[in-house]
mmCIF file of C-alpha atoms and ligand atoms in Angstrom:
data_model
loop_
_atom_site.group_PDB
_atom_site.id
_atom_site.type_symbol
_atom_site.label_atom_id
_atom_site.label_comp_id
_atom_site.label_asym_id
_atom_site.label_seq_id
_atom_site.Cartn_x
_atom_site.Cartn_y
_atom_site.Cartn_z
ATOM 1 C CA MET A 1 9.539 -40.727 -61.147
ATOM 2 C CA SER A 2 8.381 -37.502 -59.645
ATOM 3 C CA SER A 3 5.281 -35.412 -59.870
ATOM 4 C CA ARG A 4 7.044 -32.387 -61.305
ATOM 5 C CA ARG A 5 5.522 -31.037 -64.478
ATOM 6 C CA ARG A 6 7.571 -30.798 -67.477
ATOM 7 C CA ALA A 7 7.017 -28.947 -70.802
ATOM 8 C CA VAL A 8 7.774 -31.456 -73.662
ATOM 9 C CA THR A 9 7.556 -31.340 -77.474
ATOM 10 C CA LEU A 10 6.085 -34.223 -79.385
ATOM 11 C CA ARG A 11 7.137 -35.789 -82.565
ATOM 12 C CA LEU A 12 4.887 -38.077 -84.514
ATOM 13 C CA ALA A 13 7.365 -40.454 -86.033
ATOM 14 C CA ASP A 14 6.969 -44.290 -86.327
ATOM 15 C CA ARG A 15 6.683 -43.842 -82.465
ATOM 16 C CA LEU A 16 5.671 -40.931 -80.337
ATOM 17 C CA GLU A 17 8.893 -39.024 -79.437
ATOM 18 C CA ILE A 18 8.752 -37.029 -76.389
ATOM 19 C CA ASN A 19 11.479 -34.423 -76.220
ATOM 20 C CA GLU A 20 12.264 -31.945 -73.429
ATOM 21 C CA ASP A 21 14.591 -29.237 -74.078
ATOM 22 C CA GLU A 22 15.413 -31.064 -77.478
ATOM 23 C CA GLN A 23 16.734 -33.923 -75.482
ATOM 24 C CA PRO A 24 14.857 -37.364 -76.012
ATOM 25 C CA LEU A 25 13.025 -37.988 -72.682
ATOM 26 C CA ALA A 26 10.787 -41.108 -74.128
ATOM 27 C CA ALA A 27 9.326 -42.856 -77.039
ATOM 28 C CA TRP A 28 6.087 -44.575 -76.735
ATOM 29 C CA ALA A 29 4.870 -47.289 -79.208
ATOM 30 C CA TYR A 30 1.410 -45.919 -80.491
ATOM 31 C CA ALA A 31 -0.006 -49.434 -79.612
ATOM 32 C CA ASP A 32 0.873 -48.921 -75.882
ATOM 33 C CA ILE A 33 -0.740 -45.729 -75.496
ATOM 34 C CA ARG A 34 -3.956 -45.470 -73.528
ATOM 35 C CA ARG A 35 -6.487 -43.056 -72.744
ATOM 36 C CA ALA A 36 -6.511 -41.539 -69.046
ATOM 37 C CA ASP A 37 -9.072 -39.665 -67.252
ATOM 38 C CA SER A 38 -8.812 -36.000 -67.933
ATOM 39 C CA PRO A 39 -10.915 -32.761 -67.690
ATOM 40 C CA ALA A 40 -12.796 -31.567 -70.759
ATOM 41 C CA GLY A 41 -10.599 -29.729 -73.408
ATOM 42 C CA MET A 42 -7.353 -31.836 -72.705
ATOM 43 C CA LEU A 43 -6.252 -35.497 -73.839
ATOM 44 C CA ARG A 44 -4.503 -37.135 -71.161
ATOM 45 C CA VAL A 45 -2.606 -40.378 -72.043
ATOM 46 C CA SER A 46 -0.435 -43.111 -70.246
ATOM 47 C CA CYS A 47 1.738 -45.737 -71.846
ATOM 48 C CA LEU A 48 1.921 -49.445 -70.811
ATOM 49 C CA THR A 49 5.426 -49.556 -70.795
ATOM 50 C CA ALA A 50 6.235 -46.094 -69.327
ATOM 51 C CA PRO A 51 6.197 -45.670 -65.469
ATOM 52 C CA ALA A 52 2.837 -46.631 -64.143
ATOM 53 C CA LEU A 53 1.961 -42.746 -63.116
ATOM 54 C CA ALA A 54 3.539 -41.132 -66.297
ATOM 55 C CA ARG A 55 1.005 -39.045 -67.925
ATOM 56 C CA LEU A 56 1.335 -36.930 -71.096
ATOM 57 C CA GLU A 57 -1.276 -34.026 -71.587
ATOM 58 C CA VAL A 58 -2.002 -32.623 -74.823
ATOM 59 C CA ARG A 59 -4.045 -29.367 -75.109
ATOM 60 C CA ASP A 60 -4.066 -28.635 -78.776
ATOM 61 C CA THR A 61 -6.938 -30.335 -80.061
ATOM 62 C CA VAL A 62 -5.376 -30.795 -83.890
ATOM 63 C CA LEU A 63 -2.357 -32.655 -82.413
ATOM 64 C CA ALA A 64 -4.520 -34.610 -80.279
ATOM 65 C CA GLY A 65 -6.505 -35.659 -83.041
ATOM 66 C CA GLN A 66 -3.628 -36.631 -84.770
ATOM 67 C CA LEU A 67 -2.439 -38.737 -81.877
ATOM 68 C CA VAL A 68 -5.618 -40.315 -81.307
ATOM 69 C CA SER A 69 -5.987 -41.514 -85.014
ATOM 70 C CA ARG A 70 -2.411 -43.287 -84.630
ATOM 71 C CA CYS A 71 -3.406 -45.150 -81.463
ATOM 72 C CA ALA A 72 -5.297 -47.988 -82.285
ATOM 73 C CA GLY A 73 -5.642 -49.298 -78.563
ATOM 74 C CA MET A 74 -6.431 -45.980 -77.107
ATOM 75 C CA ASP A 75 -9.454 -47.128 -75.585
ATOM 76 C CA ASP A 76 -8.581 -50.681 -74.670
ATOM 77 C CA ASP A 77 -8.344 -52.038 -71.349
ATOM 78 C CA ILE A 78 -8.802 -48.615 -69.474
ATOM 79 C CA PRO A 79 -7.936 -49.346 -66.052
ATOM 80 C CA GLY A 80 -11.374 -50.064 -64.170
ATOM 81 C CA ARG A 81 -12.613 -48.384 -60.939
ATOM 82 C CA ARG A 82 -10.223 -51.039 -58.813
ATOM 83 C CA GLY A 83 -7.432 -49.639 -60.667
ATOM 84 C CA VAL A 84 -8.094 -46.057 -59.838
ATOM 85 C CA ALA A 85 -9.337 -46.975 -56.353
ATOM 86 C CA ALA A 86 -5.773 -48.693 -55.856
ATOM 87 C CA ILE A 87 -3.907 -45.415 -57.255
ATOM 88 C CA ILE A 88 -6.030 -43.291 -54.927
ATOM 89 C CA GLY A 89 -5.409 -45.735 -51.995
ATOM 90 C CA TRP A 90 -1.860 -46.023 -52.437
ATOM 91 C CA SER A 91 -1.259 -41.966 -53.100
ATOM 92 C CA LEU A 92 -3.268 -41.507 -49.401
ATOM 93 C CA ALA A 93 -1.219 -44.321 -47.767
ATOM 94 C CA ALA A 94 1.924 -42.416 -48.986
ATOM 95 C CA THR A 95 0.919 -38.903 -47.913
ATOM 96 C CA VAL A 96 -0.460 -40.531 -44.519
ATOM 97 C CA SER A 97 3.049 -42.085 -43.977
ATOM 98 C CA ILE A 98 5.116 -38.972 -44.720
ATOM 99 C CA ILE A 99 2.822 -37.076 -42.241
ATOM 100 C CA ALA A 100 3.388 -39.740 -39.703
ATOM 101 C CA VAL A 101 7.092 -39.656 -40.270
ATOM 102 C CA VAL A 102 6.983 -35.811 -39.900
ATOM 103 C CA LEU A 103 5.049 -35.806 -36.767
ATOM 104 C CA PHE A 104 6.562 -38.977 -35.016
ATOM 105 C CA GLY A 105 9.441 -40.327 -36.865
ATOM 106 C CA LEU A 106 11.545 -37.060 -37.150
ATOM 107 C CA PRO A 107 11.649 -36.066 -33.558
ATOM 108 C CA LEU A 108 12.808 -39.481 -32.695
ATOM 109 C CA ALA A 109 15.199 -39.481 -35.560
ATOM 110 C CA ALA A 110 16.633 -36.244 -34.733
ATOM 111 C CA ASP A 111 17.346 -37.540 -31.107
ATOM 112 C CA ARG A 112 19.455 -40.250 -32.386
ATOM 113 C CA LEU A 113 21.064 -38.368 -35.287
ATOM 114 C CA ALA A 114 22.364 -35.229 -33.766
ATOM 115 C CA PRO A 115 24.981 -36.796 -31.513
ATOM 116 C CA LEU A 116 26.257 -38.482 -34.754
ATOM 117 C CA VAL A 117 26.836 -35.235 -36.781
ATOM 118 C CA PRO A 118 30.397 -34.592 -37.332
ATOM 119 C CA ALA A 119 31.540 -31.415 -35.578
ATOM 120 C CA ALA A 120 33.088 -29.848 -38.825
ATOM 121 C CA PHE A 121 29.774 -30.217 -40.462
ATOM 122 C CA GLU A 122 27.671 -28.800 -37.679
ATOM 123 C CA ARG A 123 30.126 -25.875 -37.735
ATOM 124 C CA ARG A 124 29.496 -25.112 -41.326
ATOM 125 C CA LEU A 125 25.831 -25.477 -40.859
ATOM 126 C CA GLY A 126 26.321 -22.892 -37.845
ATOM 127 C CA ASP A 127 27.914 -20.398 -40.261
ATOM 128 C CA VAL A 128 24.979 -20.528 -42.850
ATOM 129 C CA ALA A 129 22.788 -20.119 -39.788
ATOM 130 C CA ASP A 130 24.736 -17.278 -38.657
ATOM 131 C CA ALA A 131 24.497 -15.285 -41.811
ATOM 132 C CA GLN A 132 20.947 -15.878 -42.062
ATOM 133 C CA VAL A 133 20.312 -14.866 -38.370
ATOM 134 C CA LYS A 134 22.235 -11.439 -39.028
ATOM 135 C CA LYS A 135 20.154 -11.037 -42.023
ATOM 136 C CA LEU A 136 16.834 -11.877 -40.555
ATOM 137 C CA PHE A 137 17.134 -9.386 -37.854
ATOM 138 C CA GLY A 138 19.118 -6.723 -39.554
ATOM 139 C CA ALA A 139 21.517 -6.854 -36.754
ATOM 140 C CA LYS A 140 25.193 -6.537 -36.363
ATOM 141 C CA VAL A 141 27.499 -7.707 -33.378
ATOM 142 C CA CYS A 142 28.232 -4.804 -30.873
ATOM 143 C CA ASP A 143 31.785 -4.194 -30.189
ATOM 144 C CA ASN A 144 32.084 -1.155 -27.994
ATOM 145 C CA ALA A 145 35.492 -2.075 -26.373
ATOM 146 C CA ALA A 146 34.560 -1.827 -22.818
ATOM 147 C CA GLY A 147 31.494 -3.630 -23.044
ATOM 148 C CA GLU A 148 33.113 -6.358 -25.064
ATOM 149 C CA LYS A 149 35.766 -6.747 -22.548
ATOM 150 C CA ALA A 150 32.975 -7.047 -19.895
ATOM 151 C CA PHE A 151 31.026 -9.665 -21.915
ATOM 152 C CA VAL A 152 34.048 -11.934 -22.704
ATOM 153 C CA LYS A 153 34.671 -11.834 -18.854
ATOM 154 C CA LEU A 154 31.158 -12.845 -18.170
ATOM 155 C CA VAL A 155 31.124 -15.558 -20.722
ATOM 156 C CA THR A 156 34.598 -17.007 -19.991
ATOM 157 C CA ALA A 157 33.427 -17.684 -16.303
ATOM 158 C CA ILE A 158 30.013 -19.235 -17.294
ATOM 159 C CA ARG A 159 31.601 -21.271 -20.172
ATOM 160 C CA GLU A 160 34.413 -22.543 -17.687
ATOM 161 C CA SER A 161 31.823 -23.350 -15.034
ATOM 162 C CA ALA A 162 29.465 -25.247 -18.003
ATOM 163 C CA GLY A 163 32.744 -27.353 -18.899
ATOM 164 C CA LEU A 164 32.589 -26.150 -22.494
ATOM 165 C CA ASP A 165 35.875 -25.619 -24.553
ATOM 166 C CA THR A 166 37.046 -22.194 -26.245
ATOM 167 C CA SER A 167 35.527 -23.173 -29.535
ATOM 168 C CA VAL A 168 32.169 -21.259 -28.106
ATOM 169 C CA GLN A 169 31.761 -18.190 -29.930
ATOM 170 C CA SER A 170 29.386 -15.468 -28.492
ATOM 171 C CA GLY A 171 28.330 -11.911 -29.050
ATOM 172 C CA VAL A 172 25.706 -9.251 -28.284
ATOM 173 C CA LEU A 173 23.625 -8.402 -31.544
ATOM 174 C CA SER A 174 22.249 -4.971 -31.985
ATOM 175 C CA SER A 175 18.731 -5.796 -32.058
ATOM 176 C CA SER A 176 16.066 -4.459 -29.866
ATOM 177 C CA ILE A 177 14.325 -7.799 -29.492
ATOM 178 C CA PRO A 178 14.631 -9.158 -25.941
ATOM 179 C CA ASN A 179 16.008 -12.623 -26.916
ATOM 180 C CA ALA A 180 18.946 -14.887 -26.793
ATOM 181 C CA PHE A 181 19.884 -17.966 -28.824
ATOM 182 C CA ALA A 182 22.295 -20.622 -29.678
ATOM 183 C CA LEU A 183 23.283 -21.926 -32.995
ATOM 184 C CA PRO A 184 24.828 -25.341 -34.261
ATOM 185 C CA GLY A 185 28.440 -25.240 -34.172
ATOM 186 C CA GLY A 186 28.931 -23.419 -30.803
ATOM 187 C CA LYS A 187 27.698 -19.815 -31.252
ATOM 188 C CA VAL A 188 25.379 -18.105 -28.614
ATOM 189 C CA TYR A 189 23.980 -14.618 -29.111
ATOM 190 C CA LEU A 190 22.283 -12.191 -26.878
ATOM 191 C CA PHE A 191 20.265 -9.542 -28.182
ATOM 192 C CA ASN A 192 20.849 -5.834 -26.953
ATOM 193 C CA GLY A 193 17.047 -5.808 -26.176
ATOM 194 C CA LEU A 194 17.398 -8.283 -23.241
ATOM 195 C CA LEU A 195 20.524 -6.545 -22.050
ATOM 196 C CA ALA A 196 18.136 -3.414 -22.035
ATOM 197 C CA LYS A 197 15.621 -5.227 -19.623
ATOM 198 C CA ALA A 198 18.200 -6.750 -17.403
ATOM 199 C CA GLU A 199 19.097 -5.478 -14.019
ATOM 200 C CA ASN A 200 22.142 -7.176 -13.112
ATOM 201 C CA ALA A 201 24.812 -9.606 -14.226
ATOM 202 C CA ASP A 202 23.546 -12.480 -12.663
ATOM 203 C CA GLU A 203 19.952 -12.265 -14.801
ATOM 204 C CA ILE A 204 22.331 -12.229 -18.199
ATOM 205 C CA ALA A 205 24.612 -14.834 -16.763
ATOM 206 C CA GLY A 206 21.915 -17.264 -16.323
ATOM 207 C CA VAL A 207 20.415 -16.739 -19.682
ATOM 208 C CA LEU A 208 24.027 -17.330 -21.228
ATOM 209 C CA ALA A 209 24.214 -20.515 -19.132
ATOM 210 C CA HIS A 210 20.773 -21.685 -20.362
ATOM 211 C CA GLU A 211 21.787 -21.213 -24.061
ATOM 212 C CA LEU A 212 25.168 -23.070 -23.242
ATOM 213 C CA GLY A 213 23.014 -25.770 -22.143
ATOM 214 C CA HIS A 214 21.218 -25.984 -25.243
ATOM 215 C CA LEU A 215 24.699 -26.041 -27.122
ATOM 216 C CA LYS A 216 25.952 -28.789 -24.599
ATOM 217 C CA HIS A 217 22.914 -30.930 -25.561
ATOM 218 C CA ARG A 218 23.068 -29.841 -29.204
ATOM 219 C CA ASP A 219 19.530 -28.920 -29.066
ATOM 220 C CA SER A 220 19.910 -26.553 -32.097
ATOM 221 C CA MET A 221 21.333 -29.523 -34.211
ATOM 222 C CA ARG A 222 18.371 -31.773 -33.256
ATOM 223 C CA GLY A 223 15.890 -29.018 -34.258
ATOM 224 C CA LEU A 224 17.619 -28.299 -37.577
ATOM 225 C CA ILE A 225 17.366 -31.986 -38.294
ATOM 226 C CA ARG A 226 13.680 -32.066 -37.292
ATOM 227 C CA ASP A 227 12.545 -28.870 -39.212
ATOM 228 C CA GLY A 228 14.985 -29.416 -42.225
ATOM 229 C CA SER A 229 13.808 -32.852 -42.894
ATOM 230 C CA THR A 230 10.152 -31.636 -42.457
ATOM 231 C CA SER A 231 10.639 -28.992 -45.105
ATOM 232 C CA PHE A 232 12.313 -31.686 -47.354
ATOM 233 C CA LEU A 233 9.613 -34.496 -46.849
ATOM 234 C CA ILE A 234 6.972 -31.729 -47.580
ATOM 235 C CA GLY A 235 8.945 -30.808 -50.900
ATOM 236 C CA LEU A 236 8.914 -34.542 -51.684
ATOM 237 C CA LEU A 237 5.111 -34.505 -51.268
ATOM 238 C CA PHE A 238 4.916 -31.804 -53.989
ATOM 239 C CA GLY A 239 7.619 -33.198 -56.293
ATOM 240 C CA ASP A 240 10.158 -30.638 -55.643
ATOM 241 C CA ILE A 241 13.028 -31.941 -54.131
ATOM 242 C CA THR A 242 15.997 -29.338 -53.340
ATOM 243 C CA GLY A 243 17.962 -29.785 -50.331
ATOM 244 C CA SER A 244 19.367 -26.261 -50.155
ATOM 245 C CA SER A 245 16.014 -24.977 -49.550
ATOM 246 C CA ALA A 246 15.336 -27.377 -46.653
ATOM 247 C CA LEU A 247 18.441 -26.169 -45.359
ATOM 248 C CA ILE A 248 17.577 -22.421 -45.605
ATOM 249 C CA PHE A 249 14.159 -23.309 -44.013
ATOM 250 C CA GLY A 250 15.647 -25.329 -41.294
ATOM 251 C CA SER A 251 18.151 -22.524 -40.249
ATOM 252 C CA ARG A 252 15.329 -19.977 -40.309
ATOM 253 C CA THR A 253 13.159 -22.114 -37.869
ATOM 254 C CA LEU A 254 16.514 -22.218 -35.694
ATOM 255 C CA VAL A 255 15.557 -18.705 -34.567
ATOM 256 C CA THR A 256 11.850 -18.517 -34.962
ATOM 257 C CA SER A 257 10.683 -21.562 -33.338
ATOM 258 C CA SER A 258 11.182 -22.899 -30.189
ATOM 259 C CA HIS A 259 12.971 -25.968 -28.702
ATOM 260 C CA SER A 260 10.891 -28.471 -27.356
ATOM 261 C CA ARG A 261 9.483 -28.241 -23.627
ATOM 262 C CA GLU A 262 11.825 -30.900 -22.652
ATOM 263 C CA ALA A 263 14.878 -29.120 -24.001
ATOM 264 C CA GLU A 264 13.962 -25.841 -22.234
ATOM 265 C CA THR A 265 13.533 -27.718 -18.863
ATOM 266 C CA ASN A 266 17.121 -29.400 -19.134
ATOM 267 C CA ALA A 267 18.613 -26.044 -20.301
ATOM 268 C CA ASP A 268 17.074 -24.390 -17.235
ATOM 269 C CA GLY A 269 18.374 -26.988 -14.999
ATOM 270 C CA PHE A 270 21.736 -26.783 -16.628
ATOM 271 C CA ALA A 271 21.651 -23.103 -15.909
ATOM 272 C CA ILE A 272 20.689 -23.377 -12.287
ATOM 273 C CA ASP A 273 23.691 -25.711 -11.739
ATOM 274 C CA VAL A 274 26.122 -23.557 -13.699
ATOM 275 C CA MET A 275 25.165 -20.555 -11.530
ATOM 276 C CA HIS A 276 25.377 -22.441 -8.344
ATOM 277 C CA ARG A 277 28.845 -23.784 -9.292
ATOM 278 C CA LEU A 278 29.783 -20.074 -9.819
ATOM 279 C CA GLY A 279 28.386 -19.192 -6.297
ATOM 280 C CA ARG A 280 25.484 -17.109 -7.915
ATOM 281 C CA PRO A 281 21.885 -17.064 -7.452
ATOM 282 C CA ALA A 282 19.663 -18.692 -10.396
ATOM 283 C CA LYS A 283 16.558 -16.762 -9.444
ATOM 284 C CA PRO A 284 17.607 -13.431 -11.007
ATOM 285 C CA THR A 285 17.301 -15.096 -14.409
ATOM 286 C CA GLY A 286 13.791 -16.298 -13.639
ATOM 287 C CA GLU A 287 12.842 -12.990 -12.766
ATOM 288 C CA LEU A 288 14.325 -11.494 -16.066
ATOM 289 C CA LEU A 289 12.317 -13.871 -18.088
ATOM 290 C CA LEU A 290 9.161 -12.927 -16.241
ATOM 291 C CA ARG A 291 9.879 -9.272 -16.742
ATOM 292 C CA VAL A 292 9.974 -9.671 -20.556
ATOM 293 C CA THR A 293 7.289 -12.109 -21.250
ATOM 294 C CA GLY A 294 4.982 -11.072 -18.516
ATOM 295 C CA LYS A 295 2.426 -13.346 -16.925
ATOM 296 C CA GLU A 296 1.479 -15.365 -20.026
ATOM 297 C CA GLY A 297 -2.263 -16.382 -20.093
ATOM 298 C CA LYS A 298 -3.334 -19.980 -19.219
ATOM 299 C CA GLY A 299 -4.364 -20.867 -22.566
ATOM 300 C CA LEU A 300 -1.126 -20.231 -24.247
ATOM 301 C CA SER A 301 0.513 -22.769 -22.294
ATOM 302 C CA ILE A 302 -1.205 -25.596 -24.030
ATOM 303 C CA ILE A 303 -0.243 -24.578 -27.619
ATOM 304 C CA SER A 304 3.436 -23.069 -26.640
ATOM 305 C CA THR A 305 5.924 -25.666 -26.299
ATOM 306 C CA HIS A 306 7.639 -22.992 -24.011
ATOM 307 C CA PRO A 307 7.728 -23.600 -20.154
ATOM 308 C CA LEU A 308 5.700 -20.460 -18.539
ATOM 309 C CA SER A 309 7.993 -17.686 -17.393
ATOM 310 C CA GLU A 310 6.059 -17.914 -14.075
ATOM 311 C CA ASP A 311 6.780 -21.630 -13.685
ATOM 312 C CA ARG A 312 10.340 -21.049 -14.635
ATOM 313 C CA LEU A 313 10.741 -18.280 -12.196
ATOM 314 C CA THR A 314 9.058 -20.790 -9.477
ATOM 315 C CA ARG A 315 11.357 -23.560 -10.275
ATOM 316 C CA MET A 316 14.580 -21.058 -10.049
ATOM 317 C CA SER A 317 13.495 -19.763 -6.805
ATOM 318 C CA ARG A 318 12.566 -23.315 -5.185
ATOM 319 C CA GLU A 319 16.172 -24.652 -6.091
ATOM 320 C CA ASP A 320 17.724 -21.313 -5.672
ATOM 321 C CA GLN A 321 20.951 -21.103 -3.424
ATOM 322 C CA SER A 322 22.116 -17.526 -2.254
ATOM 323 C CA ALA A 323 25.230 -16.152 -3.424
ATOM 324 C CA SER A 324 28.247 -17.564 -1.963
ATOM 325 C CA GLY A 325 30.718 -16.398 -4.583
ATOM 326 C CA PRO A 326 31.822 -12.991 -5.703
ATOM 327 C CA PRO A 327 29.918 -11.049 -8.261
ATOM 328 C CA LEU A 328 30.600 -11.930 -11.713
ATOM 329 C CA LEU A 329 31.141 -8.295 -12.836
ATOM 330 C CA THR A 330 31.974 -5.203 -10.950
ATOM 331 C CA PRO A 331 29.216 -2.432 -11.027
ATOM 332 C CA GLU A 332 31.335 -0.537 -13.576
ATOM 333 C CA GLU A 333 31.870 -3.580 -15.903
ATOM 334 C CA TRP A 334 27.972 -4.202 -15.619
ATOM 335 C CA ARG A 335 27.503 -0.474 -16.733
ATOM 336 C CA SER A 336 29.820 -1.187 -19.739
ATOM 337 C CA LEU A 337 28.226 -4.402 -20.715
ATOM 338 C CA LYS A 338 24.785 -2.764 -20.685
ATOM 339 C CA SER A 339 26.091 0.106 -23.089
ATOM 340 C CA ILE A 340 27.869 -2.462 -25.328
ATOM 341 C CA CYS A 341 25.921 -1.280 -28.443
ATOM 342 C CA ASN A 342 26.306 2.335 -27.741
ATOM 343 C CA GLY A 343 28.371 4.461 -30.113
ATOM 344 C CA LYS A 344 30.131 2.690 -32.774
ATOM 345 C CA SER A 345 27.181 0.288 -33.947
ATOM 346 C CA ASP A 346 24.968 2.111 -36.808
ATOM 347 C CA SER A 347 22.590 -0.641 -37.353
ATOM 348 C CA ALA A 348 20.659 -0.256 -34.041
ATOM 349 C CA LYS A 349 18.447 2.487 -35.684
ATOM 350 C CA LYS A 350 17.533 0.049 -38.586
ATOM 351 C CA PRO A 351 13.980 -1.348 -38.216
ATOM 352 C CA ASP A 352 13.515 -4.788 -36.763
ATOM 353 C CA SER A 353 11.909 -6.710 -39.718
ATOM 354 C CA ALA A 354 11.649 -9.757 -37.390
ATOM 355 C CA LYS A 355 9.656 -7.992 -34.750
ATOM 356 C CA LYS A 356 6.572 -10.032 -35.832
ATOM 357 C CA SER A 357 8.492 -13.302 -35.707
ATOM 358 C CA GLY A 358 6.882 -14.468 -32.400
ATOM 359 C CA PRO A 359 7.691 -14.534 -28.743
ATOM 360 C CA ALA A 360 11.273 -14.739 -27.309
ATOM 361 C CA LYS A 361 12.908 -18.088 -27.670
ATOM 362 C CA ILE A 362 15.347 -18.094 -24.814
HETATM 363 ZN ZN1 ZN B 401 16.100 -22.107 -24.358
#
C-alpha cells in the first residue's frame, strides 16, 4: 500500500506467514510465490494474491534456501519485459503527475482553498506558526511601556484605515533582522532591526499597512496550503505520510519564503491606499525598503519572486500624494517606538540563528 520498508519475521508453516511486531501482516501460499528481480545476495519475491507491488526480501541465505525449496512455482511466469516496462512507466507517470501537481496544481488550489478555511482553524495554525517563529528567530515580543503605547497607536490608526477589525494582533520582535511579516489568523510582526533602520513613522506605517494587506488577502494561508501540501505530496513520493511534518514545514516556510510577486504587488497597492486615506505619503516606505535591501542586482530579479526595492520605490513615488493629514506619531512617540526593545527585553543579545535564512520578506 505504501513504499515504506517494514522489518518482518517469517514463519514457514503450511503457508508463509509474515508477521510484524508479532502481529500477522500477510500469509502467502507457497504456490503463489514468484521470484522478483533482485541484487546479488538477496532473495526478493512477490505473491500473485498480494498487492501488485508488495515484495518480500530475504537476506539470510539459509532461510532463502528453505523458502525456495517450498515454492514449486517460484520461477513460473516471471513478468516479462513488458510487465517490468509497464511498472516503470506507471511509476514515472505517477512521479511526473505529482511534480506537475506541485508546480501547477497547488498554486491554483491554494487560491481557491484559502478563502474556504474556517477562521478558527486559521487562528490555530497561526498559533503554531507563532511559536515556530519565536523559536526560529530566538526573539521575544518587546514590551517597553512607552514604546508599546506608541506602537499600539500607530497600528490602530493603520488597522482602522485598512478596514480590519480588532482581532488583528501585532508586536515588535527583538530580532536584529530588518524584516516584517504577517501570519495566518491575523498576526503581524515587525522586527526591531527594521525599526532601527527607519527614520520616521511613515516608513514603518507603510510596512505595517503592507503586512495588513497580506492579512486581508489571506496570502499567508495561501502560502501555507501551497507549501504544506508540497511537502505532504513529496512525503507521499517517499512513502512517508505524516501530516504534522507537513504542517511544521509549512509554517517554517511562512517566514523564510516569499509571497508571490502578484501578492507583493497587491499588498503594496493596499499600503499606498491605506497611507493616502490617512493623509500620509507612501514614498517613505519605498525609501526604507531600498535602504534595507540596497540596489539589488539585475540578475537577481529573475529568480526572486520579490519585486525589486527600486521598482517598489518608483511605484510608491509615482502614485504618491503629499501629506495632507497630521503625523501619525508625535516626535516623542516616535522616539519611544524606536526604543521599544530597550530595557526589559533580555533576548536581544541572543545570537540570531535565522540570519542565514535569506533576504527580508516584507
Ligand atoms: Zn509582502
